[in-house]
Amino acid sequence: MLSLADDLGHLSYVVSGDGPPVVLVHAGVADHRMWDAVAPALAERHTVIRYDLRGFGRSAPPSGPFSDTDDLRRLLDHLGHPRVGLVGASWGGRVALDFTLAHPERVRCLALLAPPWPGYDWSADMVAYDEAETAALAAGDLDAAVRVNLDMWLRGPARDWEDVGAESAALVREPMRTSLVNQDVVARHSRGTASGDPAAVRVPTLVGTGALDVPDFRDIARRYAAAIPDAELVEFADAAHLIALDAPAELTARLLPFLARTHEDVGEGLSGRKAG
């Protein structure tokens, strides 16, 4: 991986392919590797940028105030991309949306895969999940906290572990541990999410939801699709919360034509590209 390190902090990233740039922003229980099954096909037509959010993967946790949207802007400036397509999963979807609202001139198109909704009235099942994770961490049982998160975000409420690929669990188990270890320091220094109105989005938008995800996030996806002008809602029948892990071929098949339609000027923003 390559690294952006300055007085504002450290971000690790990887770039592959050639063509109009697209940034993949990972979920809050994963790192850039959650896109491993999606990135190669996208890289045949695009410059694909994947990075680890602060305190995730190989990016160092923050030591002072920061915002995920500022970090994304720093990365794009570093790479020399004035405009990009953005694809964000779960928390990464919220980062992508916040960035679009804060810097609309820098975003060509937006794909939100199971993003959260600030202030959402969570169901009893989601509250129970949060309480179980909190109890495990308070007891110092990091393994139990990882299991709680694997059950919620990878297996989901609608299937047994026999229906989940073992390779998917192996791919996210370590990133989950890292995120849990760093979550307190990240929360302490984060300046939080933006409070912008999704209705203000003015770029082509795709909203993805997994048919096997928790009902809260399926409802939230419908909310975003209704709130963002002309947004397209896509349901992935065989996916729970982490669509890129559960249905990478189906996701890629949706993203490629969506990105092709929205990258009219393929020459813009390719200077200063770094590969890795």
PDB file of N, CA and C in Angstrom, residues 67 100 105-106 189 226 242 262:
ATOM      1  N   SER A  67     -11.865  14.935  10.441  1.00  0.00           N
ATOM      2  CA  SER A  67     -13.141  14.530   9.855  1.00  0.00           C
ATOM      3  C   SER A  67     -12.860  13.633   8.662  1.00  0.00           C
ATOM      4  N   THR A 100     -20.040  14.463  -0.712  1.00  0.00           N
ATOM      5  CA  THR A 100     -20.789  14.991  -1.850  1.00  0.00           C
ATOM      6  C   THR A 100     -21.515  16.275  -1.483  1.00  0.00           C
ATOM      7  N   GLU A 105     -18.812  19.899  -6.247  1.00  0.00           N
ATOM      8  CA  GLU A 105     -18.071  20.098  -7.489  1.00  0.00           C
ATOM      9  C   GLU A 105     -17.038  19.000  -7.730  1.00  0.00           C
ATOM     10  N   ARG A 106     -16.786  18.181  -6.724  1.00  0.00           N
ATOM     11  CA  ARG A 106     -15.742  17.162  -6.835  1.00  0.00           C
ATOM     12  C   ARG A 106     -16.294  15.757  -7.066  1.00  0.00           C
ATOM     13  N   HIS A 189     -11.882  11.844  18.757  1.00  0.00           N
ATOM     14  CA  HIS A 189     -11.289  12.907  17.939  1.00  0.00           C
ATOM     15  C   HIS A 189     -12.130  13.289  16.726  1.00  0.00           C
ATOM     16  N   ALA A 226     -35.728   7.803  -1.729  1.00  0.00           N
ATOM     17  CA  ALA A 226     -36.836   8.752  -1.859  1.00  0.00           C
ATOM     18  C   ALA A 226     -36.372  10.191  -1.679  1.00  0.00           C
ATOM     19  N   LEU A 242     -23.112  -6.379   3.975  1.00  0.00           N
ATOM     20  CA  LEU A 242     -21.873  -6.109   3.242  1.00  0.00           C
ATOM     21  C   LEU A 242     -22.007  -6.642   1.820  1.00  0.00           C
ATOM     22  N   THR A 262     -22.047   8.068 -16.121  1.00  0.00           N
ATOM     23  CA  THR A 262     -21.867   9.312 -15.377  1.00  0.00           C
ATOM     24  C   THR A 262     -20.467   9.895 -15.481  1.00  0.00           C
TER      25      THR A 262
END
